[in-house]
mmCIF file of C-alpha atoms and ligand atoms in Angstrom:
data_model
loop_
_atom_site.group_PDB
_atom_site.id
_atom_site.type_symbol
_atom_site.label_atom_id
_atom_site.label_comp_id
_atom_site.label_asym_id
_atom_site.label_seq_id
_atom_site.Cartn_x
_atom_site.Cartn_y
_atom_site.Cartn_z
ATOM 1 C CA MET A 1 32.958 25.201 28.626
ATOM 2 C CA GLY A 2 35.642 24.627 25.983
ATOM 3 C CA GLN A 3 35.668 22.296 22.985
ATOM 4 C CA PRO A 4 35.832 18.617 23.973
ATOM 5 C CA ARG A 5 39.411 17.352 23.553
ATOM 6 C CA PRO A 6 39.985 14.701 20.842
ATOM 7 C CA VAL A 7 40.135 11.208 22.307
ATOM 8 C CA THR A 8 40.455 8.967 19.239
ATOM 9 C CA PRO A 9 43.481 8.343 16.955
ATOM 10 C CA VAL A 10 41.768 10.116 14.026
ATOM 11 C CA GLY A 11 40.671 13.007 16.255
ATOM 12 C CA ILE A 12 44.216 13.475 17.586
ATOM 13 C CA LEU A 13 45.619 13.157 14.050
ATOM 14 C CA THR A 14 43.222 15.857 12.884
ATOM 15 C CA GLU A 15 44.183 18.182 15.723
ATOM 16 C CA THR A 16 47.899 17.589 15.084
ATOM 17 C CA LEU A 17 47.559 18.374 11.363
ATOM 18 C CA LEU A 18 45.576 21.514 12.131
ATOM 19 C CA ARG A 19 48.355 22.667 14.488
ATOM 20 C CA VAL A 20 50.966 21.981 11.784
ATOM 21 C CA ARG A 21 48.919 24.011 9.294
ATOM 22 C CA ASP A 22 48.482 26.921 11.728
ATOM 23 C CA ARG A 23 52.207 26.956 12.553
ATOM 24 C CA LEU A 24 53.175 26.892 8.862
ATOM 25 C CA ASP A 25 50.686 29.717 8.201
ATOM 26 C CA ALA A 26 52.392 31.670 11.008
ATOM 27 C CA GLY A 27 55.761 31.253 9.264
ATOM 28 C CA GLU A 28 57.123 28.600 11.646
ATOM 29 C CA THR A 29 59.064 25.804 9.965
ATOM 30 C CA ASP A 30 60.101 23.457 12.801
ATOM 31 C CA VAL A 31 56.983 21.299 12.491
ATOM 32 C CA ARG A 32 58.927 18.078 12.062
ATOM 33 C CA ALA A 33 58.083 16.602 15.500
ATOM 34 C CA GLU A 34 54.357 17.194 15.011
ATOM 35 C CA LEU A 35 54.428 15.759 11.508
ATOM 36 C CA ASP A 36 56.228 12.677 12.856
ATOM 37 C CA ARG A 37 53.469 12.283 15.452
ATOM 38 C CA ALA A 38 50.777 12.609 12.759
ATOM 39 C CA TYR A 39 52.598 10.065 10.595
ATOM 40 C CA ALA A 40 52.950 7.585 13.487
ATOM 41 C CA LEU A 41 49.236 7.874 14.299
ATOM 42 C CA ALA A 42 48.202 7.260 10.671
ATOM 43 C CA ALA A 43 50.823 4.708 9.626
ATOM 44 C CA GLY A 44 50.523 2.563 12.731
ATOM 45 C CA LEU A 45 46.741 2.226 12.783
ATOM 46 C CA ASP A 46 46.111 -0.563 10.244
ATOM 47 C CA PRO A 47 49.105 -2.703 11.331
ATOM 48 C CA TYR A 48 48.054 -2.374 14.986
ATOM 49 C CA VAL A 49 44.436 -3.292 14.152
ATOM 50 C CA ALA A 50 45.754 -6.351 12.276
ATOM 51 C CA ARG A 51 48.048 -7.339 15.196
ATOM 52 C CA CYS A 52 45.106 -7.181 17.614
ATOM 53 C CA THR A 53 42.883 -9.331 15.352
ATOM 54 C CA SER A 54 42.844 -13.151 15.344
ATOM 55 C CA PRO A 55 45.012 -14.641 12.587
ATOM 56 C CA GLU A 56 43.510 -15.921 9.340
ATOM 57 C CA SER A 57 43.462 -19.650 8.529
ATOM 58 C CA PRO A 58 46.190 -21.213 6.328
ATOM 59 C CA ALA A 59 43.577 -21.622 3.522
ATOM 60 C CA LEU A 60 42.757 -17.890 3.598
ATOM 61 C CA ALA A 61 46.446 -16.947 3.735
ATOM 62 C CA GLN A 62 47.087 -19.165 0.710
ATOM 63 C CA LEU A 63 44.140 -17.694 -1.206
ATOM 64 C CA ALA A 64 45.440 -14.161 -0.500
ATOM 65 C CA ALA A 65 48.966 -15.143 -1.595
ATOM 66 C CA ARG A 66 47.661 -16.728 -4.837
ATOM 67 C CA THR A 67 45.593 -13.616 -5.562
ATOM 68 C CA ALA A 68 48.641 -11.370 -5.025
ATOM 69 C CA ALA A 69 50.835 -13.557 -7.263
ATOM 70 C CA HIS A 70 48.382 -13.521 -10.199
ATOM 71 C CA ASP A 71 48.730 -10.962 -13.022
ATOM 72 C CA TRP A 72 45.277 -9.344 -13.151
ATOM 73 C CA SER A 73 46.283 -6.908 -15.908
ATOM 74 C CA VAL A 74 45.946 -9.682 -18.505
ATOM 75 C CA ARG A 75 42.196 -10.024 -19.056
ATOM 76 C CA PRO A 76 40.100 -11.692 -21.766
ATOM 77 C CA ASP A 77 38.242 -9.406 -24.202
ATOM 78 C CA GLY A 78 35.302 -7.825 -22.412
ATOM 79 C CA GLY A 79 36.512 -9.153 -19.044
ATOM 80 C CA VAL A 80 35.695 -7.113 -15.948
ATOM 81 C CA PHE A 81 38.496 -4.881 -14.561
ATOM 82 C CA LEU A 82 40.060 -6.739 -11.648
ATOM 83 C CA GLU A 83 42.976 -5.977 -9.302
ATOM 84 C CA GLN A 84 44.419 -7.696 -6.250
ATOM 85 C CA GLU A 85 43.426 -4.732 -4.047
ATOM 86 C CA MET A 86 39.788 -5.858 -4.396
ATOM 87 C CA LEU A 87 40.433 -8.631 -1.871
ATOM 88 C CA SER A 88 38.937 -7.702 1.502
ATOM 89 C CA GLY A 89 41.627 -9.404 3.599
ATOM 90 C CA HIS A 90 42.541 -10.423 7.113
ATOM 91 C CA VAL A 91 40.757 -7.904 9.369
ATOM 92 C CA GLU A 92 37.554 -7.757 7.362
ATOM 93 C CA GLY A 93 37.553 -11.542 7.006
ATOM 94 C CA GLN A 94 37.763 -11.906 10.782
ATOM 95 C CA ALA A 95 34.993 -9.313 11.230
ATOM 96 C CA LEU A 96 32.761 -11.324 8.870
ATOM 97 C CA GLN A 97 33.559 -14.547 10.717
ATOM 98 C CA LEU A 98 32.566 -12.899 13.985
ATOM 99 C CA LEU A 99 29.297 -11.740 12.419
ATOM 100 C CA VAL A 100 28.551 -15.271 11.169
ATOM 101 C CA HIS A 101 28.954 -16.510 14.746
ATOM 102 C CA ALA A 102 27.085 -13.603 16.364
ATOM 103 C CA THR A 103 24.088 -13.962 14.026
ATOM 104 C CA ARG A 104 24.250 -17.786 14.207
ATOM 105 C CA ALA A 105 23.997 -17.627 10.432
ATOM 106 C CA ARG A 106 23.300 -20.719 8.355
ATOM 107 C CA GLN A 107 22.417 -19.070 5.032
ATOM 108 C CA VAL A 108 24.853 -16.441 3.760
ATOM 109 C CA LEU A 109 24.734 -14.437 0.528
ATOM 110 C CA GLU A 110 27.722 -12.674 -1.004
ATOM 111 C CA ILE A 111 27.322 -10.153 -3.818
ATOM 112 C CA GLY A 112 30.747 -9.699 -5.453
ATOM 113 C CA MET A 113 33.090 -12.628 -4.798
ATOM 114 C CA PHE A 114 36.363 -11.889 -6.688
ATOM 115 C CA THR A 115 38.879 -14.652 -5.735
ATOM 116 C CA GLY A 116 36.707 -15.757 -2.822
ATOM 117 C CA TYR A 117 38.478 -14.434 0.291
ATOM 118 C CA SER A 118 35.366 -13.168 2.088
ATOM 119 C CA ALA A 119 33.224 -16.099 0.873
ATOM 120 C CA LEU A 120 35.724 -18.597 2.277
ATOM 121 C CA ALA A 121 36.137 -16.599 5.508
ATOM 122 C CA MET A 122 32.367 -16.755 6.093
ATOM 123 C CA ALA A 123 32.183 -20.433 5.058
ATOM 124 C CA GLU A 124 34.863 -21.306 7.633
ATOM 125 C CA ALA A 125 32.692 -19.814 10.387
ATOM 126 C CA LEU A 126 29.494 -21.617 9.298
ATOM 127 C CA PRO A 127 28.314 -24.910 10.763
ATOM 128 C CA ALA A 128 28.675 -28.003 8.557
ATOM 129 C CA ASP A 129 25.152 -27.579 7.122
ATOM 130 C CA GLY A 130 25.566 -23.856 6.399
ATOM 131 C CA ARG A 131 25.977 -22.440 2.904
ATOM 132 C CA VAL A 132 27.303 -19.338 1.201
ATOM 133 C CA VAL A 133 25.735 -18.371 -2.129
ATOM 134 C CA ALA A 134 28.412 -16.250 -3.817
ATOM 135 C CA CYS A 135 27.578 -14.069 -6.852
ATOM 136 C CA GLU A 136 30.301 -13.171 -9.348
ATOM 137 C CA LEU A 137 30.061 -11.666 -12.830
ATOM 138 C CA ASP A 138 33.454 -12.764 -14.145
ATOM 139 C CA ALA A 139 33.736 -16.456 -15.101
ATOM 140 C CA GLU A 140 37.547 -16.473 -15.045
ATOM 141 C CA VAL A 141 37.880 -15.160 -11.499
ATOM 142 C CA ALA A 142 35.032 -17.435 -10.399
ATOM 143 C CA ALA A 143 37.050 -20.442 -11.675
ATOM 144 C CA PHE A 144 40.112 -19.128 -9.806
ATOM 145 C CA ALA A 145 38.052 -18.892 -6.596
ATOM 146 C CA GLN A 146 36.596 -22.375 -7.094
ATOM 147 C CA GLU A 147 40.125 -23.846 -7.233
ATOM 148 C CA CYS A 148 40.861 -22.183 -3.882
ATOM 149 C CA PHE A 149 37.572 -23.467 -2.409
ATOM 150 C CA ASP A 150 38.389 -26.994 -3.589
ATOM 151 C CA ALA A 151 41.664 -26.784 -1.619
ATOM 152 C CA SER A 152 39.851 -25.918 1.642
ATOM 153 C CA PRO A 153 37.862 -28.240 3.941
ATOM 154 C CA ASP A 154 35.134 -25.551 4.085
ATOM 155 C CA GLY A 155 34.959 -24.800 0.352
ATOM 156 C CA SER A 156 32.099 -27.247 -0.237
ATOM 157 C CA LYS A 157 29.777 -24.905 1.719
ATOM 158 C CA ILE A 158 30.115 -22.303 -1.083
ATOM 159 C CA GLU A 159 27.818 -22.270 -4.138
ATOM 160 C CA VAL A 160 29.170 -19.979 -6.840
ATOM 161 C CA ARG A 161 26.637 -18.262 -9.131
ATOM 162 C CA VAL A 162 28.277 -16.754 -12.208
ATOM 163 C CA GLY A 163 26.444 -13.890 -13.923
ATOM 164 C CA PRO A 164 25.120 -10.411 -13.199
ATOM 165 C CA ALA A 165 24.270 -10.360 -9.497
ATOM 166 C CA LEU A 166 20.915 -8.635 -10.041
ATOM 167 C CA ALA A 167 19.749 -11.620 -12.133
ATOM 168 C CA THR A 168 20.971 -14.040 -9.461
ATOM 169 C CA LEU A 169 19.189 -12.020 -6.762
ATOM 170 C CA ALA A 170 15.977 -12.154 -8.806
ATOM 171 C CA SER A 171 16.267 -15.962 -8.963
ATOM 172 C CA LEU A 172 16.687 -16.054 -5.156
ATOM 173 C CA ALA A 173 13.741 -13.738 -4.379
ATOM 174 C CA GLY A 174 11.931 -14.807 -1.219
ATOM 175 C CA THR A 175 14.898 -16.823 0.141
ATOM 176 C CA PRO A 176 15.846 -15.248 3.486
ATOM 177 C CA PHE A 177 19.563 -14.989 4.253
ATOM 178 C CA ASP A 178 20.914 -14.526 7.790
ATOM 179 C CA LEU A 179 23.938 -12.563 6.595
ATOM 180 C CA ILE A 180 24.514 -10.738 3.320
ATOM 181 C CA PHE A 181 27.871 -9.272 2.296
ATOM 182 C CA LEU A 182 27.526 -6.642 -0.463
ATOM 183 C CA ASP A 183 30.868 -5.972 -2.173
ATOM 184 C CA ALA A 184 30.230 -5.820 -5.958
ATOM 185 C CA ASP A 185 30.195 -2.890 -8.434
ATOM 186 C CA LYS A 186 29.571 0.339 -6.497
ATOM 187 C CA ALA A 187 27.331 1.726 -9.254
ATOM 188 C CA GLY A 188 24.926 -1.122 -8.532
ATOM 189 C CA TYR A 189 24.740 -0.672 -4.734
ATOM 190 C CA VAL A 190 21.421 1.232 -4.708
ATOM 191 C CA ASP A 191 19.796 -1.414 -6.947
ATOM 192 C CA TYR A 192 21.202 -4.267 -4.852
ATOM 193 C CA LEU A 193 19.780 -2.630 -1.727
ATOM 194 C CA ALA A 194 16.362 -2.361 -3.366
ATOM 195 C CA ALA A 195 16.489 -6.004 -4.501
ATOM 196 C CA ILE A 196 17.493 -7.165 -1.005
ATOM 197 C CA LEU A 197 14.808 -5.172 0.813
ATOM 198 C CA ASP A 198 11.996 -5.454 -1.751
ATOM 199 C CA THR A 199 12.256 -9.190 -2.429
ATOM 200 C CA GLY A 200 12.736 -10.564 1.084
ATOM 201 C CA LEU A 201 16.398 -11.591 0.831
ATOM 202 C CA LEU A 202 17.304 -10.452 4.365
ATOM 203 C CA ALA A 203 15.865 -12.542 7.209
ATOM 204 C CA PRO A 204 14.048 -10.485 9.900
ATOM 205 C CA HIS A 205 16.958 -11.055 12.327
ATOM 206 C CA GLY A 206 19.580 -10.850 9.549
ATOM 207 C CA VAL A 207 22.479 -8.461 9.024
ATOM 208 C CA LEU A 208 23.487 -6.841 5.751
ATOM 209 C CA CYS A 209 27.188 -5.831 5.628
ATOM 210 C CA VAL A 210 28.193 -3.378 2.942
ATOM 211 C CA ASP A 211 31.834 -2.858 2.018
ATOM 212 C CA ASN A 212 33.652 0.313 0.904
ATOM 213 C CA THR A 213 31.065 2.697 2.326
ATOM 214 C CA LEU A 214 33.859 5.219 3.012
ATOM 215 C CA LEU A 215 35.179 4.807 -0.585
ATOM 216 C CA GLN A 216 38.616 6.226 0.199
ATOM 217 C CA GLY A 217 37.026 9.259 1.868
ATOM 218 C CA GLU A 218 35.397 10.481 -1.350
ATOM 219 C CA PRO A 219 31.817 10.800 -0.047
ATOM 220 C CA TYR A 220 32.875 13.376 2.594
ATOM 221 C CA ALA A 221 36.270 14.757 1.559
ATOM 222 C CA SER A 222 36.507 14.962 -2.214
ATOM 223 C CA PRO A 223 35.524 18.137 -4.082
ATOM 224 C CA GLU A 224 35.307 16.089 -7.295
ATOM 225 C CA PRO A 225 34.302 12.528 -6.414
ATOM 226 C CA THR A 226 34.720 9.764 -8.985
ATOM 227 C CA VAL A 227 31.780 7.796 -10.386
ATOM 228 C CA ASN A 228 32.279 5.251 -7.607
ATOM 229 C CA GLY A 229 32.529 7.991 -4.976
ATOM 230 C CA ARG A 230 29.214 9.448 -6.134
ATOM 231 C CA ALA A 231 27.609 6.000 -6.247
ATOM 232 C CA VAL A 232 28.652 5.194 -2.680
ATOM 233 C CA ALA A 233 27.513 8.632 -1.446
ATOM 234 C CA ALA A 234 24.113 8.015 -3.119
ATOM 235 C CA PHE A 235 23.930 4.556 -1.540
ATOM 236 C CA ASN A 236 24.765 5.872 1.952
ATOM 237 C CA GLN A 237 22.054 8.506 1.534
ATOM 238 C CA ALA A 238 19.492 5.973 0.249
ATOM 239 C CA LEU A 239 20.207 3.814 3.291
ATOM 240 C CA ALA A 240 19.885 6.768 5.689
ATOM 241 C CA ASP A 241 16.553 7.716 4.062
ATOM 242 C CA ASP A 242 15.077 4.190 4.131
ATOM 243 C CA PRO A 243 12.595 3.833 7.015
ATOM 244 C CA ARG A 244 12.821 0.011 6.866
ATOM 245 C CA VAL A 245 16.359 -0.214 8.256
ATOM 246 C CA ALA A 246 18.786 0.944 10.945
ATOM 247 C CA GLN A 247 22.494 1.027 10.231
ATOM 248 C CA VAL A 248 25.958 1.856 11.545
ATOM 249 C CA LEU A 249 28.997 2.728 9.448
ATOM 250 C CA LEU A 250 32.126 1.253 11.049
ATOM 251 C CA PRO A 251 35.463 2.707 9.895
ATOM 252 C CA VAL A 252 36.903 -0.779 9.348
ATOM 253 C CA ARG A 253 39.307 -0.703 6.389
ATOM 254 C CA ASP A 254 37.460 1.268 3.645
ATOM 255 C CA GLY A 255 34.212 1.442 5.636
ATOM 256 C CA LEU A 256 31.885 -1.409 6.580
ATOM 257 C CA THR A 257 28.219 -0.578 7.119
ATOM 258 C CA LEU A 258 26.073 -2.998 9.131
ATOM 259 C CA VAL A 259 22.335 -2.870 8.437
ATOM 260 C CA ARG A 260 19.365 -4.505 10.167
ATOM 261 C CA LEU A 261 15.669 -4.523 9.396
ATOM 262 C CA LEU A 262 13.425 -2.569 11.736
ATOM 263 C CA PRO A 263 10.434 -4.534 13.069
HETATM 264 C C1 SAM B 301 35.629 -5.811 -4.553
HETATM 265 S S1 SAM B 301 35.501 -7.272 -5.478
HETATM 266 C C2 SAM B 301 34.897 -8.426 -4.297
HETATM 267 C C3 SAM B 301 35.933 -8.786 -3.247
HETATM 268 C C4 SAM B 301 35.558 -9.979 -2.414
HETATM 269 N N1 SAM B 301 34.308 -9.813 -1.723
HETATM 270 C C5 SAM B 301 36.675 -10.250 -1.420
HETATM 271 O O1 SAM B 301 36.499 -10.014 -0.241
HETATM 272 O O2 SAM B 301 37.749 -10.663 -1.838
HETATM 273 C C6 SAM B 301 34.104 -6.979 -6.488
HETATM 274 C C7 SAM B 301 33.739 -8.145 -7.378
HETATM 275 O O3 SAM B 301 32.405 -7.886 -7.879
HETATM 276 C C8 SAM B 301 32.335 -8.401 -9.180
HETATM 277 N N2 SAM B 301 31.229 -7.757 -9.884
HETATM 278 C C9 SAM B 301 31.229 -6.544 -10.495
HETATM 279 N N3 SAM B 301 30.029 -6.314 -11.062
HETATM 280 C C10 SAM B 301 29.264 -7.399 -10.794
HETATM 281 C C11 SAM B 301 27.925 -7.757 -11.117
HETATM 282 N N4 SAM B 301 27.136 -6.952 -11.837
HETATM 283 N N5 SAM B 301 27.471 -8.950 -10.691
HETATM 284 C C12 SAM B 301 28.263 -9.776 -9.959
HETATM 285 N N6 SAM B 301 29.534 -9.487 -9.621
HETATM 286 C C13 SAM B 301 30.022 -8.316 -10.035
HETATM 287 C C14 SAM B 301 33.709 -8.107 -9.778
HETATM 288 O O4 SAM B 301 33.953 -8.938 -10.897
HETATM 289 C C15 SAM B 301 34.626 -8.344 -8.587
HETATM 290 O O5 SAM B 301 35.136 -9.644 -8.624
#
C-alpha cells in the first residue's frame, strides 16, 4: 500500500512544492509550470471561498469601507495599536451569522470588537430581542464602531462595554451566553478561556468561537514564533488539555476554533 494521494488544495499545493524543491535539488530549472500551478492553488483559494459565500449586507460593507478609509496610524497617547487588517471580514462574518442561526443564539458575547464588523454581523443574524455584549479596550475605536451601529437597523442589539475585557467578563460572571466570539489580545487568550469556563459564561449548549488560532502559521511552522505566535500556541494547547471541552480548528481565514462544553 502506497501513501494516500493528496485530495485537498493545501495537500496538492504541498506535494507540488515538494516536487519543485526536489527538481531544483536535482539541478532541473524548468519548474515554471509547477510553480504556476502552486501559485494558482494558493492565490485562488480565498477569492473562491469568498465567491462561494453569501454576500455581506450593505451596512457591513459600509463599515468595512469606513474602517479601510480611516488612518489608524494616528493614535492618542497610550492608545492601543490598531490596524485595518484586524477586521474579520466577509467570510468570517457569514460564518458567525450561520453559527448564530445554527445555535439559535439570543445572547452573544464578543471579546475584542475593533470597529464592530463581527459584532454587527452577529447582531444582524439575531432575532429582534437578541443582544450582543461587545467588549473593547479602546474608547476611540469603540466610538467609531458605535457610529456604524447607529447607522444600521440591527445596531441597537449591540451593547458596547469599554474597558479591559477581563474586568467586563468578571462583571458578567454567571450570565450564560449562547455564542461567544473571542478575538481580542492574543496574550490574554488563556485567561479569557479560564474566565469563560470557570465563571459560567458559556451556556451548556453554547459555542465558543476563537479567532486567529492559526496565527499566520506560527504555531506549527515558525522556528522563532512571535509573542503572539507563542500565546496562540499556548492557548491551543490549553484548550486541547482541558477535559471540560471538545473543539475543532477550522482553517477559515487565520484559523477559527469552535469549542463546546462536554456534558
Ligand atoms: C482583532 S481586533 C477585533 C476584530 C473584530 N472582532 C472584528 O471582527 O472586526 C482586536 C480588538 O481587541 C481589542 N483589545 C485588545 N486588548 C483588549 C482587552 N484587554 N480588552 C478588550 N479589548 C481588547 C483591540 O483594541 C482590538 O480592537
